Amino acid sequence: MENTDYQILLYYCYAKIENPEEYREEHHLFCVENNIRGRIIISDEGLNGTASGLVEDCQKYMDFIHSDPRFAKTEFKIDSFDKHAFTKIHVRYKPEIVHSSLRHLDPNVKTGKHLEPKEFKALKDQEDVVILDVRSNYEHELGHFKNALRLDIDNFRDFPEKVKELEHLKNKKVLTYCTGGIKCEKASAFLLEQGFEDVYQLHGGIIKYGMEAGGEDFEGKCYVFDNRIAVEVNKVNPKVISTCHVCGTNSDRMVNCSNSTCNAHVPICEECGWKMEGACSEECKENPEKRPYDGTGYYQKNTNGYNPYKGLYRKSDKAEILK
């Protein structure tokens, strides 16, 4: 039987945080003391995170967030796993919970209409509908909805500039989607600001669509930001759409280039992975910064000397600095 002792949590919440640096320390310390690992962003505008832990520890973590009235509405996408999806915990303060260059927009004030997965599924194939992928190139090249419009962007912060190319679609219903829903909050709000009138977003993103609607018509795999790199979504009519970066054969096996100075996110088939030692090109294969390839194509940052308590203090004893 598959080991499901661990869970992976994907979530976000737009909510005003008056003292984000202070809350960052409180949040970080809770994670450390409850063996939660992952990448979490704390900002003046809210929370955004992917975290992993034992089932009981994840429940404590969700209870911790929900117990704060500011974050009571937080919705978690929960996936089972056989181990931690991260090697350490990072809780960082950043100006935005997703880098968008749209800090003036507050999704709690105005954003696209949320569609539950089954509603999205029922609407997506109608004649006057455009399905808009708001993710980056390396994400939608691995997997995307059938017939989706995909923008040529390397980072989400490039999205506002690309919207200029969509002027001819202002009379359409625009259905936005992303991995977990967070980018759509700002993307759909920006579309409304630019004069698009009929704007929607897939609530919970691709991940929730896979869990609740079987992932139908999502072609390929979904890129995720943890050790798994890519996950299956479609249980109804799956299809591999990506090709090996090296040989061109069909492959949805996503890797990071073993050359640390490149680190490109590309599909590479297993045969080419071993042949190229995890590198995306001959040049990268010969680079002295190439990391040892173990067949996964995922590389943890060096954890030597990592101390999760560094820079933290306990509120019960502020004089005690944890080195």
Short mmCIF file of C-alpha atoms in Angstrom, two decimals:
data_model
loop_
_atom_site.label_atom_id
_atom_site.label_comp_id
_atom_site.label_asym_id
_atom_site.label_seq_id
_atom_site.Cartn_x
_atom_site.Cartn_y
_atom_site.Cartn_z
CA MET A 1 0.00 0.00 0.00
CA GLU A 2 1.24 3.50 -0.85
CA ASN A 3 2.66 5.41 2.10
CA THR A 4 0.51 8.49 2.70
CA ASP A 5 1.91 9.58 6.06
CA TYR A 6 2.79 13.00 4.65
CA GLN A 7 0.84 15.78 2.97
CA ILE A 8 1.73 18.65 0.68
CA LEU A 9 -0.22 21.87 1.18
CA LEU A 10 -0.66 24.54 -1.47
CA TYR A 11 -2.39 27.76 -0.43
CA TYR A 12 -2.58 31.54 -0.54
CA CYS A 13 -4.60 34.26 1.13
CA TYR A 14 -4.85 37.93 0.26
CA ALA A 15 -5.24 39.72 3.61
CA LYS A 16 -3.71 42.85 5.10
CA ILE A 17 -0.85 42.18 7.52
CA GLU A 18 0.10 45.25 9.55
CA ASN A 19 3.44 43.97 10.86
CA PRO A 20 4.57 41.38 8.30
CA GLU A 21 8.16 41.08 9.60
CA GLU A 22 6.94 40.33 13.11
CA TYR A 23 4.37 37.83 11.81
CA ARG A 24 7.04 36.23 9.62
CA GLU A 25 9.03 35.36 12.75
CA GLU A 26 5.96 33.96 14.52
CA HIS A 27 5.02 31.92 11.46
CA HIS A 28 8.56 30.64 10.93
CA LEU A 29 8.91 29.56 14.54
CA PHE A 30 5.61 27.66 14.42
CA CYS A 31 6.83 25.77 11.33
CA VAL A 32 10.15 24.90 12.98
CA GLU A 33 8.51 23.65 16.16
CA ASN A 34 5.99 21.53 14.23
CA ASN A 35 8.33 20.06 11.60
CA ILE A 36 6.72 21.89 8.68
CA ARG A 37 9.00 22.41 5.69
CA GLY A 38 8.49 24.42 2.55
CA ARG A 39 8.61 27.84 0.95
CA ILE A 40 6.31 30.45 2.45
CA ILE A 41 6.03 34.14 1.60
CA ILE A 42 4.70 36.70 4.07
CA SER A 43 3.78 40.12 2.71
CA ASP A 44 1.80 43.22 3.58
CA GLU A 45 -0.86 41.79 1.24
CA GLY A 46 -1.06 38.24 2.62
CA LEU A 47 0.36 34.70 2.57
CA ASN A 48 1.49 32.32 -0.15
CA GLY A 49 3.01 28.93 0.46
CA THR A 50 3.73 25.35 -0.43
CA ALA A 51 4.54 23.24 2.63
CA SER A 52 4.86 19.60 3.62
CA GLY A 53 4.76 17.55 6.79
CA LEU A 54 3.27 14.55 8.53
CA VAL A 55 -0.53 14.47 8.31
CA GLU A 56 -0.96 15.44 11.97
CA ASP A 57 1.59 18.26 11.68
CA CYS A 58 -0.10 19.60 8.56
CA GLN A 59 -3.40 19.64 10.41
CA LYS A 60 -1.80 21.68 13.22
CA TYR A 61 -0.42 24.07 10.62
CA MET A 62 -3.79 24.54 8.90
CA ASP A 63 -5.44 25.07 12.28
CA PHE A 64 -2.76 27.64 13.14
CA ILE A 65 -3.54 29.65 10.00
CA HIS A 66 -7.31 29.32 10.27
CA SER A 67 -7.26 30.41 13.91
CA ASP A 68 -6.12 33.86 12.80
CA PRO A 69 -9.20 35.87 11.70
CA ARG A 70 -7.16 37.48 8.92
CA PHE A 71 -6.59 34.11 7.27
CA ALA A 72 -9.75 32.22 8.23
CA LYS A 73 -10.84 32.03 4.58
CA THR A 74 -7.61 30.32 3.44
CA GLU A 75 -8.29 27.29 1.26
CA PHE A 76 -5.73 24.49 1.19
CA LYS A 77 -5.13 22.17 -1.75
CA ILE A 78 -3.99 18.95 -0.04
CA ASP A 79 -2.07 16.15 -1.71
CA SER A 80 -0.79 12.93 -0.14
CA PHE A 81 2.87 12.00 -0.40
CA ASP A 82 5.30 9.46 1.02
CA LYS A 83 7.82 11.94 2.45
CA HIS A 84 8.60 15.61 2.92
CA ALA A 85 8.52 17.52 -0.37
CA PHE A 86 11.17 19.92 0.94
CA THR A 87 14.42 19.57 2.87
CA LYS A 88 14.01 22.74 4.93
CA ILE A 89 11.71 25.59 5.86
CA HIS A 90 11.97 29.10 4.43
CA VAL A 91 9.55 31.80 5.56
CA ARG A 92 10.45 35.05 3.86
CA TYR A 93 9.09 38.57 3.71
CA LYS A 94 8.54 39.95 0.21
CA PRO A 95 6.65 43.03 -1.04
CA GLU A 96 4.15 40.80 -2.90
CA ILE A 97 3.01 37.22 -2.34
CA VAL A 98 3.48 36.65 -6.06
CA HIS A 99 5.76 38.95 -8.05
CA SER A 100 3.37 40.65 -10.46
CA SER A 101 4.27 44.36 -10.77
CA LEU A 102 0.58 44.90 -9.92
CA ARG A 103 0.86 45.94 -6.28
CA HIS A 104 -1.89 48.54 -6.67
CA LEU A 105 -4.52 45.83 -7.23
CA ASP A 106 -6.35 44.26 -4.29
CA PRO A 107 -8.23 41.06 -5.24
CA ASN A 108 -10.39 41.49 -2.14
CA VAL A 109 -11.80 44.65 -3.73
CA LYS A 110 -12.13 43.55 -7.35
CA THR A 111 -11.13 40.42 -9.24
CA GLY A 112 -12.52 38.02 -11.82
CA LYS A 113 -15.49 35.83 -10.94
CA HIS A 114 -14.36 32.58 -9.32
CA LEU A 115 -15.43 29.41 -11.09
CA GLU A 116 -15.41 26.10 -9.26
CA PRO A 117 -13.78 23.28 -11.27
CA LYS A 118 -17.09 21.84 -12.49
CA GLU A 119 -18.30 25.31 -13.52
CA PHE A 120 -15.03 25.93 -15.39
CA LYS A 121 -15.37 22.57 -17.12
CA ALA A 122 -18.93 23.37 -18.24
CA LEU A 123 -18.00 26.81 -19.56
CA LYS A 124 -14.58 26.31 -21.15
CA ASP A 125 -15.71 24.91 -24.52
CA GLN A 126 -18.41 27.46 -25.28
CA GLU A 127 -18.04 29.45 -28.50
CA ASP A 128 -17.58 32.91 -26.96
CA VAL A 129 -14.98 31.74 -24.43
CA VAL A 130 -11.21 32.21 -24.39
CA ILE A 131 -9.16 30.10 -21.95
CA LEU A 132 -6.12 32.13 -20.88
CA ASP A 133 -3.05 30.55 -19.27
CA VAL A 134 -1.31 33.20 -17.13
CA ARG A 135 1.74 31.09 -16.23
CA SER A 136 5.29 31.25 -17.56
CA ASN A 137 6.58 29.50 -20.69
CA TYR A 138 8.31 26.58 -18.96
CA GLU A 139 5.09 25.81 -17.08
CA HIS A 140 2.61 25.84 -19.95
CA GLU A 141 5.00 24.08 -22.32
CA LEU A 142 4.86 21.07 -19.98
CA GLY A 143 1.08 21.12 -19.68
CA HIS A 144 -1.94 23.31 -20.42
CA PHE A 145 -5.65 23.14 -21.12
CA LYS A 146 -6.70 22.06 -24.59
CA ASN A 147 -7.15 25.13 -26.84
CA ALA A 148 -5.78 27.49 -24.20
CA LEU A 149 -4.21 30.79 -25.22
CA ARG A 150 -0.66 30.81 -23.86
CA LEU A 151 1.36 34.00 -23.53
CA ASP A 152 5.07 34.16 -24.29
CA ILE A 153 6.29 35.23 -20.83
CA ASP A 154 9.29 34.14 -18.78
CA ASN A 155 7.89 35.61 -15.54
CA PHE A 156 4.44 36.60 -14.34
CA ARG A 157 5.63 40.20 -13.95
CA ASP A 158 5.65 40.32 -17.79
CA PHE A 159 1.90 39.63 -17.92
CA PRO A 160 0.68 43.28 -17.93
CA GLU A 161 2.73 44.12 -21.02
CA LYS A 162 1.41 41.05 -22.89
CA VAL A 163 -2.22 41.99 -22.21
CA LYS A 164 -1.82 44.64 -24.93
CA GLU A 165 -1.90 41.75 -27.41
CA LEU A 166 -5.37 40.68 -26.19
CA GLU A 167 -7.34 43.81 -27.07
CA HIS A 168 -9.28 41.94 -29.77
CA LEU A 169 -10.70 39.58 -27.12
CA LYS A 170 -12.52 42.19 -25.03
CA ASN A 171 -15.90 40.99 -26.32
CA LYS A 172 -15.21 37.41 -25.16
CA LYS A 173 -15.60 35.59 -21.88
CA VAL A 174 -12.03 35.27 -20.62
CA LEU A 175 -11.35 32.28 -18.32
CA THR A 176 -7.97 32.59 -16.61
CA TYR A 177 -6.15 29.74 -14.91
CA CYS A 178 -2.82 29.01 -13.19
CA THR A 179 -1.36 26.36 -10.88
CA GLY A 180 -3.20 27.09 -7.64
CA GLY A 181 -5.21 30.23 -8.35
CA ILE A 182 -2.99 32.96 -6.92
CA LYS A 183 -1.75 34.49 -10.18
CA CYS A 184 -5.30 34.64 -11.52
CA GLU A 185 -6.39 36.88 -8.66
CA LYS A 186 -4.14 39.66 -9.94
CA ALA A 187 -4.31 38.71 -13.63
CA SER A 188 -8.11 38.79 -13.77
CA ALA A 189 -8.19 42.02 -11.73
CA PHE A 190 -5.79 43.62 -14.22
CA LEU A 191 -7.89 42.47 -17.18
CA LEU A 192 -10.93 44.14 -15.60
CA GLU A 193 -8.90 47.30 -15.05
CA GLN A 194 -7.94 47.28 -18.74
CA GLY A 195 -11.56 47.20 -19.89
CA PHE A 196 -12.28 43.48 -20.21
CA GLU A 197 -15.79 43.04 -18.85
CA ASP A 198 -16.47 39.29 -18.69
CA VAL A 199 -13.53 37.87 -16.75
CA TYR A 200 -13.40 34.63 -14.74
CA GLN A 201 -10.79 32.57 -12.94
CA LEU A 202 -10.46 28.87 -12.13
CA HIS A 203 -10.83 28.74 -8.36
CA GLY A 204 -8.03 26.64 -6.88
CA GLY A 205 -6.27 26.42 -10.22
CA ILE A 206 -5.13 23.36 -12.12
CA ILE A 207 -4.46 21.43 -8.92
CA LYS A 208 -8.02 21.72 -7.65
CA TYR A 209 -9.39 21.04 -11.13
CA GLY A 210 -7.51 17.74 -11.16
CA MET A 211 -8.79 16.80 -7.73
CA GLU A 212 -12.45 17.74 -8.25
CA ALA A 213 -13.08 17.47 -12.01
CA GLY A 214 -10.72 14.67 -12.99
CA GLY A 215 -8.44 17.02 -14.91
CA GLU A 216 -10.32 16.48 -18.16
CA ASP A 217 -8.77 18.27 -21.17
CA PHE A 218 -5.69 19.36 -19.26
CA GLU A 219 -2.98 18.10 -21.57
CA GLY A 220 0.43 17.18 -20.18
CA LYS A 221 1.59 17.57 -16.58
CA CYS A 222 1.41 20.46 -14.16
CA TYR A 223 4.68 22.05 -13.06
CA VAL A 224 4.85 22.42 -9.26
CA PHE A 225 7.29 24.22 -7.01
CA ASP A 226 8.50 21.39 -4.79
CA ASN A 227 10.66 18.28 -5.11
CA ARG A 228 8.10 16.56 -7.36
CA ILE A 229 8.67 19.12 -10.17
CA ALA A 230 5.69 17.86 -12.20
CA VAL A 231 2.44 16.10 -11.26
CA GLU A 232 -0.29 14.20 -13.08
CA VAL A 233 -3.59 16.09 -13.39
CA ASN A 234 -5.75 14.41 -16.03
CA LYS A 235 -7.38 11.10 -15.06
CA VAL A 236 -9.90 11.21 -17.94
CA ASN A 237 -8.09 11.82 -21.25
CA PRO A 238 -4.40 12.32 -20.48
CA LYS A 239 -1.98 13.28 -23.21
CA VAL A 240 1.76 14.00 -23.35
CA ILE A 241 2.34 17.30 -25.18
CA SER A 242 5.94 18.19 -24.29
CA THR A 243 9.00 16.91 -26.11
CA CYS A 244 12.50 16.09 -24.94
CA HIS A 245 14.68 19.19 -25.14
CA VAL A 246 17.57 17.05 -26.41
CA CYS A 247 16.18 14.47 -28.87
CA GLY A 248 12.64 15.73 -29.58
CA THR A 249 10.74 12.58 -28.58
CA ASN A 250 7.58 12.89 -26.51
CA SER A 251 8.46 13.29 -22.85
CA ASP A 252 6.82 14.91 -19.83
CA ARG A 253 9.78 14.18 -17.59
CA MET A 254 10.68 17.66 -16.28
CA VAL A 255 14.21 18.34 -15.01
CA ASN A 256 16.41 21.25 -14.04
CA CYS A 257 19.61 21.44 -16.08
CA SER A 258 22.47 19.99 -14.04
CA ASN A 259 24.62 23.01 -14.90
CA SER A 260 23.92 25.24 -11.90
CA THR A 261 24.68 28.41 -13.87
CA CYS A 262 21.96 27.42 -16.38
CA ASN A 263 19.37 25.55 -14.27
CA ALA A 264 16.86 25.68 -17.16
CA HIS A 265 13.49 23.96 -16.53
CA VAL A 266 13.04 21.64 -19.52
CA PRO A 267 11.60 18.21 -20.41
CA ILE A 268 14.35 15.63 -20.94
CA CYS A 269 13.60 11.93 -21.52
CA GLU A 270 15.22 9.37 -19.24
CA GLU A 271 17.64 8.13 -21.90
CA CYS A 272 18.89 11.62 -22.72
CA GLY A 273 18.97 12.47 -19.03
CA TRP A 274 21.60 9.83 -18.39
CA LYS A 275 23.38 10.42 -21.70
CA MET A 276 23.67 14.16 -21.04
CA GLU A 277 24.29 13.70 -17.30
CA GLY A 278 21.26 15.88 -16.62
CA ALA A 279 22.46 18.76 -18.81
CA CYS A 280 20.29 20.48 -21.41
CA SER A 281 23.14 20.91 -23.94
CA GLU A 282 26.67 19.74 -24.68
CA GLU A 283 27.91 23.12 -23.47
CA CYS A 284 26.19 22.65 -20.12
CA LYS A 285 27.42 19.06 -19.92
CA GLU A 286 31.02 20.29 -20.08
CA ASN A 287 30.50 23.20 -17.68
CA PRO A 288 32.62 22.92 -14.50
CA GLU A 289 29.57 24.00 -12.45
CA LYS A 290 27.62 20.87 -13.49
CA ARG A 291 26.09 19.06 -10.52
CA PRO A 292 26.09 15.26 -10.12
CA TYR A 293 23.01 13.80 -11.82
CA ASP A 294 21.01 11.21 -9.87
CA GLY A 295 18.28 10.54 -12.41
CA THR A 296 15.70 12.91 -10.93
CA GLY A 297 16.77 16.27 -12.33
CA TYR A 298 15.97 18.00 -9.05
CA TYR A 299 18.72 19.69 -7.08
CA GLN A 300 18.43 20.79 -3.50
CA LYS A 301 20.33 23.85 -2.44
CA ASN A 302 23.27 23.07 -0.19
CA THR A 303 21.90 22.49 3.30
CA ASN A 304 25.27 22.17 5.06
CA GLY A 305 25.11 24.14 8.29
CA TYR A 306 21.43 25.00 7.78
CA ASN A 307 19.87 26.24 11.01
CA PRO A 308 16.13 26.98 10.85
CA TYR A 309 16.36 29.04 14.06
CA LYS A 310 18.84 31.52 12.65
CA GLY A 311 17.59 35.08 13.02
CA LEU A 312 14.63 34.10 15.20
CA TYR A 313 13.78 34.98 18.75
CA ARG A 314 11.10 33.54 20.98
CA LYS A 315 8.51 36.08 22.11
CA SER A 316 8.62 34.60 25.60
CA ASP A 317 12.26 35.61 25.86
CA LYS A 318 13.19 38.29 23.35
CA ALA A 319 16.63 38.61 24.82
CA GLU A 320 17.43 35.06 23.71
CA ILE A 321 18.77 35.24 20.19
CA LEU A 322 18.80 31.89 18.45
CA LYS A 323 22.00 31.70 16.47
#
